[in-house]
Amino acid sequence: MCGIVGYIGKQNAVPILIEGLKRLEYRGYDSAGIAVITENKAIIEKKKGKVSVLEKFVKGSGIEANIGIAHTRWATHGEPNEINAHPHFNADKSIMLIHNGIIENYAPLRKKLISEGYKFLSETDTEVLVHLIDKFYTKKKNLFEAVRNALLLINGTYGIAVISIYEPDKIIVARKGSPLVIGVGREENYIASDVNALITHTSSIVYLEDGEMAIVTKDNFEAKTLEDDKVEKEVVEIDIEVDEITKSGYPHFMLKEIMEQPESIRNSMRGRILMDEGVSKLGGLNGFEERIVDSERILIVACGTSWHAGLVGEYMLEQFTGIPVEVDYGSEFRYRNPIITPDDTTIFISQSGETADTLAALREAKRRQALTVGICNVVGSTIARESDTGIYIHAGPEIGVASTKAFTAQLTVLALLTVLIARSKNLSCQDGQMILKELESIPYKVEKILKLNDEIEKIAEQFKDAKNFLYLGRGYNFPVALEGALKLKEISYIHAEGYPAAEMKHGPIALIDENMPTVFIAPQDSVYEKVISNIEEVKSRKGVVIAVASEKDTKIEKLVNYTIKIPDTIRMLMPILTSIPLQLLAYHIAVKKGLNVDQPRNLAKSVTVE
Ligand code: M6R
């Protein structure tokens, strides 16, 4: 949730740390801080608010140093203020620490440390760790050992970086449950919670695994386990262009990412279609295809938008493969003693590949010997690495907190997976070809939908003051209704609910009046007439209706207040198209309300805590 960055080398660490924090700000943004060591003295600055507040301050201060760590926070324990912001430090400011994650046993540790005379300044869970390190340092006079011994007492999750004025030639890092990478440079090294912070400096990355630590110096890094055993780490070359993580002229990352969808969808299917055979080829699944095809059941686990993609996946897989599919929230799956057998395939969908609940569910499924398949966007992420096998969606970095292009890429990959399995079952080559041809045409149809941007912006103008919204859809478009409602609420703070359209009469219809806008996802598919009846029910109660409809539909606009007409496709692919106007609607409403769409309040891009 929070972002970590660190530098050791010949350059001035301060601008490198600030730039890194700005690239990580999408992960957490309520306060930020920096700690550097210069001439054996520590300088620590923390500010409430965005990284820009800290940046303004340090720019004017002329601080220079060759080693430093910095943090952008998303509060878990203690309100966002300067005291609770990281880095945290011991009494004489000789040891400084930044932390992502949650220390679950902080309360008893804090009590014990207080009884031993330690004074706490903040309300955070993190501060116990820096005092514990101080305690062990007093005994051991070795920073690595002090950090290691402190971590042995910790329950919970962490990605940490520690520096000390007593050993100013190193950064100690450790990871358990929160990502941490080392960026390898020449006579300089970096650390970060996310490679995005480092890509302007190096493409050579070392991924730490859970239970690993490292001593990072200017010229070297040495990885060890928490048990002090040496580990050989591979340096991986990553391939991310800088313009992939900048706004490239767009006012917001979210709009840029919405507009990128023709390309991101193309990328997610590139090289994966064997048209002659009417089948898809997913290299990541090599050697596991048979086991997937022979599964008794498929369980899909995810959170948020990825869970909505999973619901669409359920419709696709059940329709075409005949394998029973269940979809669960990561948070529910991990605690409800789910029935999982070695004959099941479990699929974990996650843009970030770091979502704590999805990851815990993956580990549970592995424990029970089911096959685990990760569908992730972030290459090298924990879920991608810990799954038995997997498929990258290749949507490119998604920075806006509201997920957009990752969703449509997830649906694309789920469609490819469906074809792959179905072709080993009953799907004919001809039908496989028909689906794949339609899939290939989707990016062009998305381009057409994106041309409706101005039209959708005008509709948004009418609804920026709405207090509630209802989103209704059926079949494949029921998950799209959920996703449309989620997009709106998370960036505009307007209360919105998604429902299967037919469920309206079982309760939500009571909410309908002239002040309740309802968005109907109503393409001309097999349930179209039924959805039209639902629209009539809303209209007869003076409800205001926005319909996402097929471009050839001439009937619907006579019935509803606003129509957004989009191209048609086959049912299983329709959610890729219908979700896009809803992304644009949410985006424009939020912008018109003057809100920060890329960094909505209380949210973080990657939820690495429970
Ligand atoms: O990285 P993940 O896909 O695992 O994230 C899951 C959710 O946290 C995420 O989709 C969240 O709901 C987004 N803010 C939705 O826009």
XYZ file of C-alpha atoms and ligand atoms in Angstrom:
626
model
C 0.000 0.000 0.000
C 2.761 2.402 0.880
C 5.823 3.048 -1.270
C 9.457 2.509 -0.352
C 12.538 3.785 -2.131
C 16.213 3.949 -1.164
C 19.543 4.912 -2.722
C 23.230 4.407 -1.992
C 25.970 5.590 -4.374
C 27.907 8.590 -5.654
C 24.993 10.842 -6.580
C 22.913 13.070 -4.353
C 20.255 10.719 -2.991
C 17.639 13.423 -2.388
C 16.331 14.074 -5.936
C 16.488 10.341 -6.692
C 14.390 9.570 -3.630
C 11.836 12.290 -4.367
C 11.491 11.188 -7.996
C 11.083 7.588 -6.819
C 8.415 8.618 -4.319
C 6.493 10.460 -7.017
C 6.440 7.321 -9.135
C 5.199 5.351 -6.129
C 2.668 7.880 -4.934
C -0.171 5.928 -6.547
C 0.438 3.249 -3.916
C -0.278 5.524 -0.953
C -0.491 9.234 -0.566
C -1.408 10.638 2.827
C 2.072 11.616 3.985
C 5.674 11.197 2.930
C 9.119 11.290 4.493
C 12.802 11.013 3.776
C 15.886 10.133 5.866
C 19.466 10.615 4.683
C 22.884 10.382 6.291
C 25.423 13.044 5.604
C 28.716 13.587 7.458
C 27.637 10.925 9.951
C 24.514 12.860 10.842
C 20.932 11.870 10.129
C 18.507 14.276 8.519
C 14.862 13.258 8.663
C 12.025 15.240 7.083
C 8.378 14.226 7.045
C 5.333 16.017 5.749
C 1.607 15.379 5.808
C -0.027 15.293 2.358
C 1.312 14.568 -1.071
C 4.943 13.983 -2.049
C 4.906 17.459 -3.619
C 4.699 19.010 -0.126
C 7.826 17.129 0.938
C 9.503 17.893 -2.376
C 8.958 21.622 -2.008
C 10.451 21.509 1.456
C 13.568 19.472 0.680
C 14.263 21.361 -2.547
C 14.604 24.569 -0.599
C 16.661 23.002 2.164
C 19.760 22.147 0.097
C 20.126 18.717 1.752
C 22.689 16.495 0.032
C 23.683 12.941 0.872
C 24.863 9.731 -0.786
C 22.593 7.397 1.156
C 18.932 7.710 1.996
C 15.531 6.086 2.290
C 12.078 7.528 1.635
C 8.457 6.510 2.051
C 4.973 7.477 0.925
C 2.300 6.320 3.329
C -1.238 4.942 3.263
C -2.260 4.974 6.913
C -3.162 1.736 8.657
C -2.328 2.502 12.313
C -2.577 6.134 13.367
C -3.933 9.070 11.418
C -1.990 10.626 8.550
C 0.257 13.264 10.139
C 3.953 14.105 10.327
C 4.593 12.079 13.457
C 3.019 8.909 12.099
C 4.713 9.341 8.705
C 7.831 7.267 7.991
C 10.826 7.099 8.424
C 10.605 6.196 12.098
C 13.705 6.488 14.247
C 15.148 5.572 17.638
C 15.721 8.004 20.499
C 19.034 9.476 19.293
C 18.062 9.318 15.600
C 20.914 6.938 14.863
C 18.691 4.275 13.246
C 15.959 5.045 10.693
C 13.424 2.722 9.179
C 10.671 2.676 6.563
C 8.063 -0.074 6.485
C 5.227 -1.379 4.288
C 2.878 -3.904 5.847
C 1.417 -4.458 9.277
C 3.081 -5.646 12.480
C 0.316 -7.683 14.041
C 1.917 -8.215 17.476
C 2.962 -4.588 17.876
C 0.799 -4.016 20.988
C 2.582 -6.495 23.337
C 5.970 -5.554 21.866
C 5.254 -1.872 22.441
C 4.175 -2.525 26.026
C 7.348 -4.471 26.743
C 9.592 -1.860 25.141
C 7.882 0.917 27.128
C 8.484 -1.079 30.334
C 12.163 -1.203 29.341
C 12.276 2.583 29.034
C 11.674 3.112 25.303
C 9.671 6.231 24.452
C 7.206 6.124 21.575
C 6.369 9.199 19.542
C 3.857 7.824 17.046
C 0.693 5.729 17.064
C 2.059 3.409 14.389
C 2.735 -0.309 14.537
C 6.033 0.357 12.722
C 7.731 2.245 15.524
C 8.173 -0.910 17.652
C 10.461 -2.273 14.972
C 12.922 0.602 15.082
C 13.150 0.412 18.890
C 13.629 -3.354 18.724
C 16.455 -2.835 16.232
C 17.937 -0.232 18.586
C 17.767 -2.734 21.449
C 19.590 -5.438 19.482
C 22.084 -2.955 18.067
C 23.110 -1.978 21.590
C 24.000 -5.640 22.209
C 25.344 -6.746 18.808
C 26.834 -3.594 17.287
C 25.934 -5.021 13.876
C 23.068 -3.487 11.931
C 22.216 -6.554 9.857
C 22.144 -8.756 12.960
C 20.104 -6.194 14.883
C 17.490 -6.036 12.105
C 17.474 -9.820 11.738
C 16.978 -10.423 15.453
C 14.225 -7.807 15.613
C 12.390 -9.382 12.662
C 12.483 -12.783 14.343
C 10.137 -11.322 16.975
C 7.661 -9.888 14.476
C 4.340 -11.391 13.395
C 2.807 -9.781 10.371
C 3.949 -8.486 7.032
C 6.793 -6.223 6.085
C 8.920 -4.770 3.385
C 11.497 -2.647 5.220
C 14.609 -0.591 4.647
C 16.881 0.484 7.488
C 19.887 2.814 7.648
C 22.085 3.867 10.555
C 24.671 6.557 11.152
C 26.861 3.869 12.738
C 27.058 1.922 9.475
C 26.446 4.611 6.850
C 27.715 2.455 3.982
C 24.701 0.149 3.778
C 20.947 -0.190 3.555
C 19.453 -3.278 5.161
C 16.271 -4.530 3.520
C 13.918 -7.404 4.299
C 10.687 -8.743 2.961
C 7.779 -10.800 4.200
C 4.436 -10.295 2.480
C 5.265 -6.831 1.066
C 7.264 -6.568 -2.149
C 10.840 -5.361 -2.144
C 13.296 -5.141 -5.017
C 16.933 -4.138 -5.389
C 17.887 -2.087 -8.443
C 21.450 -2.823 -9.495
C 23.522 0.058 -10.838
C 27.205 0.791 -11.416
C 28.817 2.043 -8.198
C 25.311 2.688 -6.942
C 22.357 0.578 -5.907
C 18.690 1.208 -5.272
C 15.907 -0.398 -3.325
C 12.160 -0.003 -3.817
C 8.812 -1.605 -3.202
C 7.979 -1.396 -6.904
C 10.186 -1.364 -10.003
C 8.331 1.705 -11.305
C 10.355 3.798 -8.855
C 13.626 2.683 -10.432
C 13.150 2.417 -14.178
C 14.742 5.756 -15.015
C 17.909 4.546 -13.257
C 18.291 0.845 -13.946
C 16.568 -2.095 -15.589
C 18.568 -4.701 -13.605
C 16.340 -5.906 -10.804
C 16.621 -8.444 -7.983
C 13.344 -9.606 -6.461
C 13.557 -10.538 -2.787
C 11.383 -13.449 -1.684
C 9.477 -13.697 1.573
C 11.837 -14.460 4.449
C 14.823 -12.892 2.677
C 16.969 -9.944 3.686
C 19.821 -8.126 1.972
C 22.730 -5.862 2.800
C 22.897 -3.305 0.007
C 26.073 -1.264 -0.366
C 27.257 1.115 -3.106
C 29.067 -1.657 -5.003
C 27.297 -4.804 -3.988
C 24.372 -6.589 -2.453
C 24.361 -9.720 -0.331
C 21.134 -11.653 0.185
C 20.469 -13.899 3.158
C 17.538 -15.616 4.755
C 16.081 -14.563 8.059
C 17.900 -17.606 9.433
C 21.180 -16.066 8.221
C 21.841 -18.465 5.352
C 23.346 -16.994 2.198
C 21.068 -16.895 -0.906
C 22.192 -16.543 -4.526
C 19.876 -14.115 -6.299
C 19.337 -13.740 -10.011
C 19.520 -10.250 -11.556
C 16.558 -9.942 -13.928
C 16.422 -7.444 -16.831
C 13.034 -5.720 -16.956
C 11.501 -3.988 -19.937
C 9.407 -0.937 -19.002
C 9.595 2.315 -20.979
C 9.444 5.621 -19.098
C 6.451 6.877 -21.113
C 4.515 3.860 -19.865
C 4.550 5.407 -16.395
C 4.055 9.082 -17.319
C 0.802 10.818 -18.266
C 2.059 11.521 -21.827
C 0.006 14.710 -22.120
C -3.218 13.375 -20.604
C -4.609 15.236 -17.581
C -4.866 11.994 -15.602
C -3.397 8.508 -15.680
C -6.924 7.124 -15.600
C -7.882 8.821 -18.876
C -4.585 7.796 -20.459
C -5.165 4.201 -19.401
C -8.762 4.203 -20.670
C -7.543 5.557 -24.016
C -4.735 2.997 -24.197
C -7.177 0.092 -24.248
C -7.120 -0.676 -27.990
C -3.371 -1.198 -27.603
C -3.417 -2.932 -24.226
C -6.071 -5.394 -25.439
C -3.971 -6.050 -28.559
C -0.939 -6.643 -26.357
C -2.790 -9.093 -24.163
C -3.643 -11.293 -27.178
C -0.467 -10.711 -29.199
C 1.108 -13.988 -30.366
C -1.513 -16.004 -28.522
C -3.910 -16.824 -31.365
C -3.441 -19.823 -33.696
C -6.195 -18.983 -36.153
C -5.728 -21.981 -38.438
C -6.420 -24.335 -35.563
C -9.043 -22.093 -33.974
C -7.182 -22.248 -30.686
C -5.179 -20.005 -28.389
C -1.629 -20.569 -27.206
C -0.731 -19.408 -23.702
C 2.984 -20.022 -23.275
C 2.873 -19.450 -19.509
C 0.688 -22.536 -19.107
C 3.136 -24.852 -20.915
C 2.986 -28.348 -19.477
C -0.095 -27.615 -17.383
C -2.766 -27.456 -20.115
C -3.850 -31.064 -19.710
C -4.274 -30.746 -15.978
C -6.385 -27.608 -16.444
C -8.555 -29.222 -19.121
C -9.106 -32.260 -16.888
C -10.029 -30.230 -13.788
C -13.092 -31.260 -11.842
C -13.777 -27.603 -11.012
C -12.263 -24.203 -11.574
C -12.137 -21.807 -8.624
C -11.437 -18.168 -9.416
C -10.264 -15.950 -6.569
C -9.679 -12.196 -6.702
C -10.634 -8.839 -5.165
C -12.306 -5.665 -6.448
C -12.220 -5.151 -10.199
C -10.263 -8.377 -10.689
C -13.103 -10.210 -8.929
C -15.529 -8.697 -11.441
C -13.293 -10.004 -14.237
C -13.457 -13.391 -12.501
C -17.274 -13.291 -12.612
C -17.189 -12.686 -16.363
C -14.685 -15.560 -16.558
C -17.204 -17.801 -14.801
C -19.804 -17.102 -17.501
C -17.266 -17.721 -20.271
C -15.781 -20.907 -18.861
C -19.078 -22.506 -17.893
C -20.677 -21.689 -21.249
C -17.857 -23.090 -23.362
C -15.971 -25.681 -21.310
C -18.675 -27.325 -19.222
C -16.378 -27.235 -16.190
C -18.158 -25.970 -13.052
C -16.709 -22.633 -11.952
C -16.893 -20.830 -8.619
C -15.739 -17.289 -7.995
C -14.753 -16.063 -4.566
C -13.327 -12.988 -2.900
C -9.784 -13.555 -1.665
C -10.766 -12.327 1.790
C -13.646 -14.807 2.093
C -11.885 -17.764 0.507
C -8.936 -17.644 2.876
C -11.054 -17.798 6.021
C -13.985 -20.028 5.134
C -12.310 -23.424 4.969
C -13.117 -23.808 1.267
C -13.449 -27.207 -0.327
C -10.421 -27.585 -2.585
C -9.125 -30.826 -3.995
C -6.003 -31.727 -6.001
C -8.332 -32.149 -9.012
C -9.284 -28.474 -8.944
C -7.679 -25.654 -10.857
C -7.566 -22.428 -8.872
C -7.112 -19.155 -10.752
C -5.909 -16.012 -8.980
C -6.573 -12.771 -10.835
C -4.677 -9.693 -9.710
C -3.491 -6.621 -11.577
C -0.754 -5.885 -9.056
C -0.019 -9.497 -8.179
C 0.464 -8.331 -4.595
C -3.060 -8.171 -3.120
C -2.728 -9.685 0.351
C -6.082 -11.497 0.404
C -5.628 -13.011 -3.055
C -2.088 -14.059 -2.185
C -3.178 -15.724 1.063
C -5.880 -17.600 -0.855
C -3.278 -18.757 -3.388
C -1.083 -20.114 -0.610
C -4.062 -21.952 0.895
C -4.910 -23.535 -2.474
C -1.278 -24.624 -2.870
C -1.290 -26.141 0.573
C -4.279 -28.212 -0.526
C -2.492 -29.291 -3.690
C -4.809 -27.687 -6.232
C -3.163 -26.395 -9.384
C -2.639 -22.638 -8.996
C -2.763 -20.318 -12.007
C -1.932 -16.616 -11.675
C -3.430 -14.053 -14.049
C -1.390 -10.938 -13.286
C -0.312 -7.711 -14.900
C 2.817 -6.855 -12.923
C 5.645 -9.043 -14.162
C 7.601 -10.685 -11.360
C 4.899 -9.905 -8.779
C 4.425 -12.269 -5.859
C 1.254 -13.950 -7.133
C 2.867 -14.411 -10.553
C 5.932 -15.987 -8.977
C 4.186 -18.165 -6.414
C 1.576 -19.654 -8.774
C 2.396 -23.046 -10.315
C 1.780 -21.517 -13.712
C 0.221 -18.385 -15.122
C -0.690 -15.897 -17.785
C 0.467 -12.292 -17.895
C -2.170 -9.907 -19.194
C 0.459 -7.500 -20.628
C -1.684 -4.391 -20.113
C 1.412 -2.335 -19.238
C 1.832 -0.379 -15.979
C -1.494 0.773 -14.546
C -0.977 3.803 -12.312
C -4.506 5.213 -11.828
C -5.965 3.704 -8.685
C -9.185 2.878 -10.526
C -8.441 -0.169 -12.608
C -9.454 0.182 -16.277
C -7.115 -1.266 -18.882
C -6.186 -4.146 -16.580
C -9.866 -5.156 -16.431
C -10.312 -5.352 -20.200
C -6.977 -7.171 -20.564
C -8.042 -9.651 -17.865
C -11.242 -10.322 -19.838
C -9.215 -10.800 -23.017
C -6.965 -13.358 -21.358
C -9.954 -15.150 -19.806
C -11.494 -15.403 -23.280
C -8.244 -16.898 -24.625
C -8.110 -19.356 -21.738
C -11.733 -20.321 -22.371
C -10.984 -21.076 -26.020
C -7.878 -23.047 -25.067
C -9.801 -25.306 -22.681
C -12.965 -25.501 -24.792
C -11.042 -26.630 -27.889
C -9.830 -29.667 -25.937
C -13.452 -30.391 -25.115
C -16.413 -29.782 -27.413
C -15.679 -26.502 -29.174
C -15.218 -26.992 -32.918
C -12.336 -25.458 -34.832
C -14.848 -23.283 -36.682
C -16.395 -21.967 -33.479
C -12.941 -21.394 -31.996
C -12.017 -19.390 -35.103
C -15.224 -17.396 -34.875
C -14.477 -16.388 -31.251
C -10.855 -15.563 -31.997
C -11.738 -13.488 -35.084
C -14.230 -11.573 -33.013
C -11.586 -11.086 -30.322
C -9.182 -9.709 -32.914
C -11.794 -7.154 -33.946
C -12.344 -5.932 -30.382
C -9.537 -3.290 -30.352
C -11.121 -1.611 -33.423
C -14.499 -1.575 -31.724
C -12.903 -0.129 -28.595
C -11.403 2.653 -30.738
C -14.914 3.447 -31.945
C -16.273 3.563 -28.404
C -13.482 5.885 -27.262
C -14.625 8.374 -29.919
C -17.773 8.788 -27.794
C -15.696 10.485 -25.109
C -17.156 13.976 -25.685
C -20.686 12.648 -25.814
C -20.187 10.783 -22.540
C -18.638 13.867 -20.974
C -21.854 15.797 -21.773
C -23.927 13.098 -20.095
C -21.603 13.236 -17.074
C -22.291 16.961 -16.740
C -25.965 16.165 -16.040
C -25.126 13.759 -13.221
C -22.244 15.294 -11.328
C -24.544 16.261 -8.452
C -26.316 12.914 -8.186
C -26.162 11.321 -4.757
C -26.850 7.737 -5.789
C -26.635 5.588 -8.899
C -27.942 2.165 -9.804
C -26.221 -0.023 -12.430
C -28.165 -2.925 -13.905
C -27.204 -5.636 -16.379
C -27.928 -9.301 -17.013
C -25.878 -12.349 -17.858
C -22.403 -11.395 -18.996
C -23.253 -7.775 -18.274
C -24.181 -8.286 -14.632
C -20.479 -8.176 -13.580
C -20.143 -5.078 -15.782
C -22.906 -3.427 -13.720
C -20.891 -4.195 -10.574
C -17.743 -2.840 -12.180
C -19.485 0.341 -13.417
C -20.778 1.009 -9.915
C -17.358 0.370 -8.360
C -15.651 2.752 -10.819
C -18.129 5.504 -10.008
C -18.031 5.167 -6.246
C -14.285 4.895 -5.886
C -13.432 8.065 -7.797
C -16.551 10.260 -7.508
C -17.633 9.218 -3.973
C -21.187 8.896 -5.277
C -22.943 5.928 -3.751
C -23.561 3.392 -6.494
C -24.790 -0.186 -6.556
C -24.702 -2.826 -9.228
C -27.386 -5.496 -9.533
C -28.548 -8.163 -11.942
C -31.339 -6.270 -13.722
C -33.985 -8.830 -12.833
C -33.154 -8.545 -9.136
C -34.332 -4.943 -9.166
C -37.897 -5.933 -8.433
C -36.749 -7.804 -5.313
C -35.741 -4.634 -3.510
C -33.795 -1.891 -5.290
C -36.908 -0.787 -7.190
C -37.998 0.870 -3.939
C -35.183 3.380 -4.483
C -36.359 4.507 -7.916
C -37.608 8.072 -8.247
C -36.676 11.093 -10.345
C -33.481 11.559 -8.325
C -32.103 8.068 -8.882
C -30.214 7.683 -12.166
C -30.071 4.097 -13.397
C -27.501 2.877 -15.884
C -28.714 -0.087 -17.914
C -26.254 -2.213 -19.827
C -28.602 -3.296 -22.583
C -26.941 -4.613 -25.737
C -29.147 -6.564 -28.143
C -28.386 -10.015 -26.814
C -30.539 -12.937 -25.726
C -31.828 -11.136 -22.624
C -32.424 -7.801 -24.365
C -36.224 -7.934 -24.256
C -36.167 -8.751 -20.572
C -33.846 -5.818 -19.882
C -36.205 -3.562 -21.848
C -39.010 -4.636 -19.501
C -36.799 -3.660 -16.556
C -36.191 -0.266 -18.165
C -39.965 0.196 -18.537
C -40.359 -0.550 -14.835
C -37.859 2.169 -13.958
C -39.355 4.687 -16.388
C -42.848 4.152 -15.046
C -41.528 5.208 -11.641
C -40.065 8.436 -13.065
C -36.527 7.051 -12.956
C -33.857 8.618 -15.162
C -32.183 6.041 -17.419
C -28.828 6.013 -19.166
C -28.528 3.013 -21.491
C -25.438 1.455 -22.979
C -26.974 -0.074 -26.104
C -26.171 -1.655 -29.459
C -25.517 0.827 -32.243
C -28.178 -0.730 -34.441
C -30.831 -0.475 -31.738
C -33.412 2.123 -32.794
C -35.987 1.253 -30.176
C -34.194 1.940 -26.932
C -33.539 5.653 -27.353
C -37.273 6.331 -27.435
C -37.527 4.786 -24.027
C -34.556 6.124 -22.093
C -33.156 9.574 -21.292
C -29.599 9.079 -22.551
C -28.220 6.413 -24.886
C -24.591 5.473 -25.413
C -24.452 3.379 -28.563
C -21.639 0.922 -29.013
C -20.703 -1.738 -31.598
C -21.895 -5.302 -31.113
C -19.906 -8.434 -30.560
C -20.567 -11.968 -29.349
C -21.991 -12.241 -25.824
C -18.835 -13.504 -24.140
C -16.818 -10.503 -25.366
C -19.500 -7.875 -24.798
C -18.207 -6.932 -21.298
C -14.943 -5.699 -22.846
C -16.992 -3.191 -24.835
C -19.759 -2.321 -22.362
C -17.329 -1.577 -19.522
C -15.580 1.214 -21.428
C -18.421 3.813 -21.546
C -18.880 3.199 -17.815
C -15.195 3.933 -17.176
C -15.538 7.202 -19.113
C -18.776 8.130 -17.346
C -17.196 7.634 -13.912
C -14.067 9.499 -14.983
C -15.921 12.580 -16.276
C -18.284 12.756 -13.317
C -15.315 12.681 -10.920
C -13.404 15.311 -12.913
C -16.479 17.565 -12.997
C -16.737 17.249 -9.238
C -13.160 18.506 -9.042
C -11.839 15.287 -7.502
C -8.438 13.671 -7.794
C -9.339 10.701 -9.967
C -5.892 9.138 -9.951
C -5.550 9.173 -6.196
C -9.027 8.945 -4.669
C -9.311 9.378 -0.923
C -8.624 6.408 1.344
C -7.626 4.113 -1.522
C -4.322 2.616 -2.607
C -3.382 0.934 -5.845
C -2.164 -2.240 -4.328
C -3.745 -3.522 -1.128
C -0.964 -5.467 0.540
C -2.604 -5.557 3.975
C -5.637 -7.529 5.089
O -4.136 -5.634 -7.884
P -5.450 -6.359 -7.766
O -6.102 -6.580 -9.072
O -5.344 -7.636 -6.980
O -6.371 -5.378 -6.935
C -7.653 -5.753 -6.519
C -8.435 -4.549 -6.058
O -7.817 -3.939 -4.966
C -8.598 -3.511 -7.182
O -9.195 -4.059 -8.311
C -9.452 -2.323 -6.693
O -10.769 -2.743 -6.478
C -9.380 -1.166 -7.691
N -9.286 0.071 -6.998
C -10.565 -1.119 -8.586
O -10.562 -0.043 -9.457
